[in-house]
C-alpha positions as a printed Julia matrix, in Angstrom:
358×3 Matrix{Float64}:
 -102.98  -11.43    6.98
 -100.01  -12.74    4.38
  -97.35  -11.11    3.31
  -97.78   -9.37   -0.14
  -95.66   -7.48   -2.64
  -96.5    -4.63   -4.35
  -94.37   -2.8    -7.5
  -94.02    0.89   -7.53
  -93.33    2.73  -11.1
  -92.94    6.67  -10.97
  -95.49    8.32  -13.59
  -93.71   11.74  -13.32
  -90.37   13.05  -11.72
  -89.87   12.29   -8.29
  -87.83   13.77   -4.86
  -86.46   12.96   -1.84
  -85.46   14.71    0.86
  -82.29   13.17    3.02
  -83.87   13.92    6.08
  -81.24   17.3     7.08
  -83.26   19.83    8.1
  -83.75   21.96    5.37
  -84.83   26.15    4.99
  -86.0    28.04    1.86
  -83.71   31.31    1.14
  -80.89   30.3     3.69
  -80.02   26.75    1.84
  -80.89   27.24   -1.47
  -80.04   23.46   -2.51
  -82.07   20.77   -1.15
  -80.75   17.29   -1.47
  -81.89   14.48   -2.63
  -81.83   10.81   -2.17
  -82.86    7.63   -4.39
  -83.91    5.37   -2.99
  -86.16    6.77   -0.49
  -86.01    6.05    3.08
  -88.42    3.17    4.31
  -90.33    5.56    6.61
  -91.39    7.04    3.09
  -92.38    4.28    1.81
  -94.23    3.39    4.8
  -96.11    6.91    4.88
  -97.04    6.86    1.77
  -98.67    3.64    1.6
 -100.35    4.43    4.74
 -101.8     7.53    3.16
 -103.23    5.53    0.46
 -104.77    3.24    2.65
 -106.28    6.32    4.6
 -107.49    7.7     1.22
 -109.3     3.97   -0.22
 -110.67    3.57    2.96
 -112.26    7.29    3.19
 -111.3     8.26    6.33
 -110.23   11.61    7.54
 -109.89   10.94   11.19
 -105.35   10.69   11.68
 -105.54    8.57   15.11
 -107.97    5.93   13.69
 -105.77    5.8    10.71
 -102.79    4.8    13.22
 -105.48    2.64   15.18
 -106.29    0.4    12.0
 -102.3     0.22   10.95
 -100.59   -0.1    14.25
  -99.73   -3.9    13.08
  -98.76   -2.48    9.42
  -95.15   -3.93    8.56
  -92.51   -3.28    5.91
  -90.96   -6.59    5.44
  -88.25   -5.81    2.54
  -87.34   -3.08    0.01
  -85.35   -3.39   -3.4
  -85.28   -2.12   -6.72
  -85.94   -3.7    -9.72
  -84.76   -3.02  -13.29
  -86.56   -4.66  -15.96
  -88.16   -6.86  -13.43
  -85.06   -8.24  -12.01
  -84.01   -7.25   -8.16
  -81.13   -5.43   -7.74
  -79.23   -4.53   -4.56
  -77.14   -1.63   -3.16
  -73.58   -2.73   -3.73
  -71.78   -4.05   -0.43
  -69.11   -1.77    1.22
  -66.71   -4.68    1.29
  -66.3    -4.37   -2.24
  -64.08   -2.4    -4.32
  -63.8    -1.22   -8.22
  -60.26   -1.14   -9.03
  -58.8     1.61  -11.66
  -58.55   -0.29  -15.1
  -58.82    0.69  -18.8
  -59.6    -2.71  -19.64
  -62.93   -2.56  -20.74
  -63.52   -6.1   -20.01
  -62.89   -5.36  -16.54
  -65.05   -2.16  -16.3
  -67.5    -3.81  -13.98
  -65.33   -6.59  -12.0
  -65.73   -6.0    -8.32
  -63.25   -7.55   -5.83
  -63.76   -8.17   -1.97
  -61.48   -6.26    0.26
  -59.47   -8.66    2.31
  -59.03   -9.17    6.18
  -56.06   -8.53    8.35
  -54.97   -8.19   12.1
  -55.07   -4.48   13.39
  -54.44   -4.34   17.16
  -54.12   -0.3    18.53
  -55.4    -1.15   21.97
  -57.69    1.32   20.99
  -60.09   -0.22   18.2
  -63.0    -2.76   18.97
  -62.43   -4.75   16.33
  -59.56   -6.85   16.04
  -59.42   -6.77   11.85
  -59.17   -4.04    9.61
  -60.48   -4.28    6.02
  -58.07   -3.25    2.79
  -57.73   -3.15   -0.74
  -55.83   -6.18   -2.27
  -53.27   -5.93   -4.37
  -53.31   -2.34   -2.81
  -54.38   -1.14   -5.71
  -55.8     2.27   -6.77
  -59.65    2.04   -6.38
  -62.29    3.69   -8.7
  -65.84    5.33   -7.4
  -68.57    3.24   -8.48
  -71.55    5.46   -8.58
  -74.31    3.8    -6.72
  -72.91    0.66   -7.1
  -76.03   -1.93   -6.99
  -76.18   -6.07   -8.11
  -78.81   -8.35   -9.6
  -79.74  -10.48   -7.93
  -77.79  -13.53   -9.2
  -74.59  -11.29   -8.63
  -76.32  -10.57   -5.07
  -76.35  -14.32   -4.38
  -72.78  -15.09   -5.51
  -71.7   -11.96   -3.04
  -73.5   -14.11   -0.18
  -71.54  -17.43   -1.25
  -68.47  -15.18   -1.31
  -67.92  -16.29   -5.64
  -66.1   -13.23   -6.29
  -65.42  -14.54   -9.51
  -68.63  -14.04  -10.2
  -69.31  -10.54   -9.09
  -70.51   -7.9   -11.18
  -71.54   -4.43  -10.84
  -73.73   -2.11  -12.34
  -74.75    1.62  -11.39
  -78.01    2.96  -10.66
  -77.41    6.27  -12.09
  -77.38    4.67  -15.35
  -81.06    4.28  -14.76
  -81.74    7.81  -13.24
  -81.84   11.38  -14.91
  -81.63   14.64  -12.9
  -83.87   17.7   -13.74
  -82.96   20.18  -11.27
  -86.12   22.4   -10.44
  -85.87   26.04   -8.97
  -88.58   26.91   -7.17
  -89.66   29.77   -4.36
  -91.69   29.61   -1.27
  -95.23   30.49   -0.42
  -96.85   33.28    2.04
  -98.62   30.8     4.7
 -101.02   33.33    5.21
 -101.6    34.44    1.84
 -100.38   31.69   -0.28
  -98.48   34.5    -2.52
  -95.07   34.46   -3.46
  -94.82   37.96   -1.65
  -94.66   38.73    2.13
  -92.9    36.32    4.0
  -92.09   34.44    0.78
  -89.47   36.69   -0.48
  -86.05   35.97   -0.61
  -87.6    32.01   -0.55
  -85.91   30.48   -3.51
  -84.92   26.76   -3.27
  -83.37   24.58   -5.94
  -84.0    20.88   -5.78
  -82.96   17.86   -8.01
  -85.43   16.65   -9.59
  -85.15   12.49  -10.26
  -86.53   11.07  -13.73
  -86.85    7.26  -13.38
  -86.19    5.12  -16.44
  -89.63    3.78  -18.22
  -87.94    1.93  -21.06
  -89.39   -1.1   -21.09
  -86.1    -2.84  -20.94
  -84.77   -1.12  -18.17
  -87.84    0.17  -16.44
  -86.54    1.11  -12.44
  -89.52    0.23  -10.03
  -89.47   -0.47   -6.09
  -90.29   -3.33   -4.92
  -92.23   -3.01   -1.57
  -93.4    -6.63    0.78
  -95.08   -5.77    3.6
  -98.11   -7.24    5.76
 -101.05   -5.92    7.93
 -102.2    -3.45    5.76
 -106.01   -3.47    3.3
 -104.92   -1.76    0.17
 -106.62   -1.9    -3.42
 -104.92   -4.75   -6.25
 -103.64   -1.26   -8.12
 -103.65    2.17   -7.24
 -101.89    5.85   -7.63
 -100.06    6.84   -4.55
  -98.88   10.36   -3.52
  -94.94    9.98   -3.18
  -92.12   12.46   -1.76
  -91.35   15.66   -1.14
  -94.14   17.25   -3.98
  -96.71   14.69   -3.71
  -95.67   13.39   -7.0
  -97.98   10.71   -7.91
  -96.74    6.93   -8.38
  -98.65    3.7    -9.61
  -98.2     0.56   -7.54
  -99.67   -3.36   -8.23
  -99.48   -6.23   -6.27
  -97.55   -9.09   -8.14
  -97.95  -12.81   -7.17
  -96.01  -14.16   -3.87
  -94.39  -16.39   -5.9
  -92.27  -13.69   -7.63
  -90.72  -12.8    -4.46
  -87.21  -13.59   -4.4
  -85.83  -15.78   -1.52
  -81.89  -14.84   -0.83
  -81.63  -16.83    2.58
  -78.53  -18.92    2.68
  -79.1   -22.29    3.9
  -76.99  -23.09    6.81
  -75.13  -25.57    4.92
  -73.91  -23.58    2.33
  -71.95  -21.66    5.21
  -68.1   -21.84    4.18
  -66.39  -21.09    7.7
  -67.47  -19.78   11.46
  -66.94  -16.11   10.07
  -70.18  -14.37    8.85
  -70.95  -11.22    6.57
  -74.38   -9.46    7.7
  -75.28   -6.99    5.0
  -77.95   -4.14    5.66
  -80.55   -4.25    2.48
  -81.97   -1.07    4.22
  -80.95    1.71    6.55
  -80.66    0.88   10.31
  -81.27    3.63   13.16
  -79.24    2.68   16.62
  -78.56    3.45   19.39
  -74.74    4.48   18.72
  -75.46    5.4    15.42
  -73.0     2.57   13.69
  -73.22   -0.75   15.13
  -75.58   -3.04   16.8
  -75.12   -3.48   20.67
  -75.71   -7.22   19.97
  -72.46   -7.35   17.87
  -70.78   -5.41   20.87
  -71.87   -7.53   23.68
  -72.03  -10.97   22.75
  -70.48  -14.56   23.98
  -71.69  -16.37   21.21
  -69.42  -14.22   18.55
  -66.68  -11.72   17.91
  -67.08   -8.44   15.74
  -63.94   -8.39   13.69
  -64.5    -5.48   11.47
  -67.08   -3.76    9.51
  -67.4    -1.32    6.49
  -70.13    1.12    6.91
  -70.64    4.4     4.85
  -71.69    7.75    5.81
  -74.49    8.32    7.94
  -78.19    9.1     6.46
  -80.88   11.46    8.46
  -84.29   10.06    8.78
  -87.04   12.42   10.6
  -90.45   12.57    8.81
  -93.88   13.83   10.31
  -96.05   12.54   13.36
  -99.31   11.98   12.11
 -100.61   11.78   15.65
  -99.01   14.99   17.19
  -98.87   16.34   13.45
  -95.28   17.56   14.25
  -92.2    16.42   12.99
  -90.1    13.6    13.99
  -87.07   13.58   15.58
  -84.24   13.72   13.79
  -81.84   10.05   13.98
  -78.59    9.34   11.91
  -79.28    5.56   10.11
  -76.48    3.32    9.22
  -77.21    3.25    5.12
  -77.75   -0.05    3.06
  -74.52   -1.17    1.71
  -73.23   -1.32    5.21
  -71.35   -4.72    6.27
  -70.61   -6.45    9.68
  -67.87   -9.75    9.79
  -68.45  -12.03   12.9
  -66.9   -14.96   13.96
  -68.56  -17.22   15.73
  -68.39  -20.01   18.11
  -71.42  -21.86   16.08
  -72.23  -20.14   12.72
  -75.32  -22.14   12.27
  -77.15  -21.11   15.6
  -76.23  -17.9    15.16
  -77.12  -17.16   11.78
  -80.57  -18.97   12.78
  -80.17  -16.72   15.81
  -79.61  -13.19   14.03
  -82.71  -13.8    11.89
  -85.33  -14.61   14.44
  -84.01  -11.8    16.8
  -83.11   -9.01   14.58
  -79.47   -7.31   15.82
  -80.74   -3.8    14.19
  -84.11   -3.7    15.66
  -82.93   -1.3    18.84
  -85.34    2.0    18.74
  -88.74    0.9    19.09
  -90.96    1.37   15.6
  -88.16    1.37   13.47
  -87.86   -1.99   12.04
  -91.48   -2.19   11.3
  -91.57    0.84    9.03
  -88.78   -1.32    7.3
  -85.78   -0.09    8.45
  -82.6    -2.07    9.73
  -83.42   -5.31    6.97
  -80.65   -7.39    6.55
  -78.91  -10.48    4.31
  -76.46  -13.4     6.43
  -73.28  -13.87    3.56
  -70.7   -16.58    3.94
  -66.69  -16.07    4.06
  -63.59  -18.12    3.85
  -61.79  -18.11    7.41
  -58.87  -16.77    5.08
């Protein structure tokens, strides 16, 4: 089968769960993240499959999917791909209203402890006061210019912009009974809620590419922690942004890999490739704090295990001995792909960036 692209758009509110386990009475908040982890994703579409397709029956479900992949996730506003905002870049504190949105790269310099792995520290230039950027994200022309290292050209906008919180307070049900009394009481939960913007100018959808599975041209698919229900459409291939660099736009022998989506390994923070390599030195990286991703076994309909991910955002410099054959290298052996079954539910997806040596 090709490759194809579907667009998600939320009809109602929608929540998701960060993974942490989670109990009704003794943690009354439950958090939430946007966007959702790409096991989600990968769930849910695998539940709508299960549902066109009529059958009931979990282990032929995983039978018919076992070559089911995520290829990519982003978000789109108004059509347009957008992109969680690199860790290697920094807001500075500024009234200037032209310069609410300027983003700057943090710079590179020797750090030698004896200690660290990596031989370079990151820092703010100028050392300037930095500002929070809430959920920091880029189009996609800002994305590219990140990857070509234009910081001139770098822009940032915030995805909370496009999202509204309705919290939503809640209690739990009797399993027995399915009554709010019993061992219900004392159940009471409070969960935020997450209204997507459907303005038709700034409409945030989630942008899915995957391959190997049969699914209808359109459909309604049950999504998150309530079963909220979303609508999804394929678009035409030819929509389908292409971000690879080509290897002769590559600046210097130092390259930036940048995680698009969460990455679950072995250490929990970097890639044993990146550790272990003669081709290439880790110099430094930015990552930010850790994510939980479990979920539910369909087969042994149990939960998962619990595994910290490395979030999107994250960003790895290398320097190496030929920057062409290994950035050719990186993408036809993928660094992040460590824990069998990850990578095809669409985790550990990642963008090759360019860098001055300086």
């Amino acid at each position: 089968m090709t490759k194809k692209t579907i667009h998600i758009e939320a009809i109602d509110t929608l929540f998701f769960r960060d993974g942490k386990p989670f109990s009704m009475g003794e943690d009354v908040w439950a958090d939430g993240i946007f966007p959702p982890l790409p096991s989600v994703i990968y769930g849910a579409l695998r539940s709508a499959y299960m549902f066109q397709q009529g059958i009931t029956d979990p282990t032929q479900v995983i039978e018919n999917t076992k070559n089911f992949i995520l290829h990519n996730i982003y978000l789109l506003i108004d059509n347009t791909p957008y992109f969680t905002m690199p860790l290697d870049l920094v807001k500075f504190k500024d009234k200037d209203e032209n310069e609410a949105k300027k983003i700057y790269f943090l710079k590179r310099e020797p750090f030698n402890t004896g200690s660290n792995e990596c031989p370079e520290i990151l820092y703010t230039p100028l050392r300037k006061k930095v500002d929070e950027l809430n959920k920091g994200i880029l189009s996609k022309n800002r994305f590219v210019h990140y990857l070509n290292y234009n910081e001139s050209e770098i822009f940032a906008d915030s995805l909370s912009k496009y999202i509204t919180s309705e919290p939503k307070i809640g209690i739990g049900r009797d399993n027995n009974s399915r009554t709010t009394s019993g061992e219900a009481e004392g159940k009471m939960y409070r969960v935020n809620m997450q209204r997507l913007d459907n303005a038709e100018k700034n409409k945030l959808k989630i942008a899915v590419e995957y391959e190997n599975l049969t699914l209808d041209d359109t459909g309604i698919v049950r999504f998150g922690g309530e079963n909220k229900s979303v609508f999804y459409k394929h678009i035409d291939q030819s929509q389908v942004p292409n971000l690879h660099l080509k290897t002769e736009n590559l600046k210097s022998d130092i390259l930036r890999v940048y995680l698009n989506t969460p990455a679950i390994l072995e250490n929990g923070y970097c890639p044993k490739a990146f550790l272990n390599s003669n081709d290439f030195e880790l110099l430094t990286y930015a990552i930010g704090k850790p994510l939980f991703a479990g979920g539910f076994d369909m087969a042994k309909q149990a939960p998962k295990p619990m595994y910290k991910a490395v979030p999107a955002g994250s960003v790895y410099y290398l320097k190496a001995k030929n920057p062409q054959q290994v950035f050719e290298h990186l993408y036809q052996n993928n660094p992040f792909n460590e824990i069998e079954g990850f990578e095809k539910q669409g985790f550990g997806k990642f963008y090759i960036g360019t860098t001055p040596n300086n």
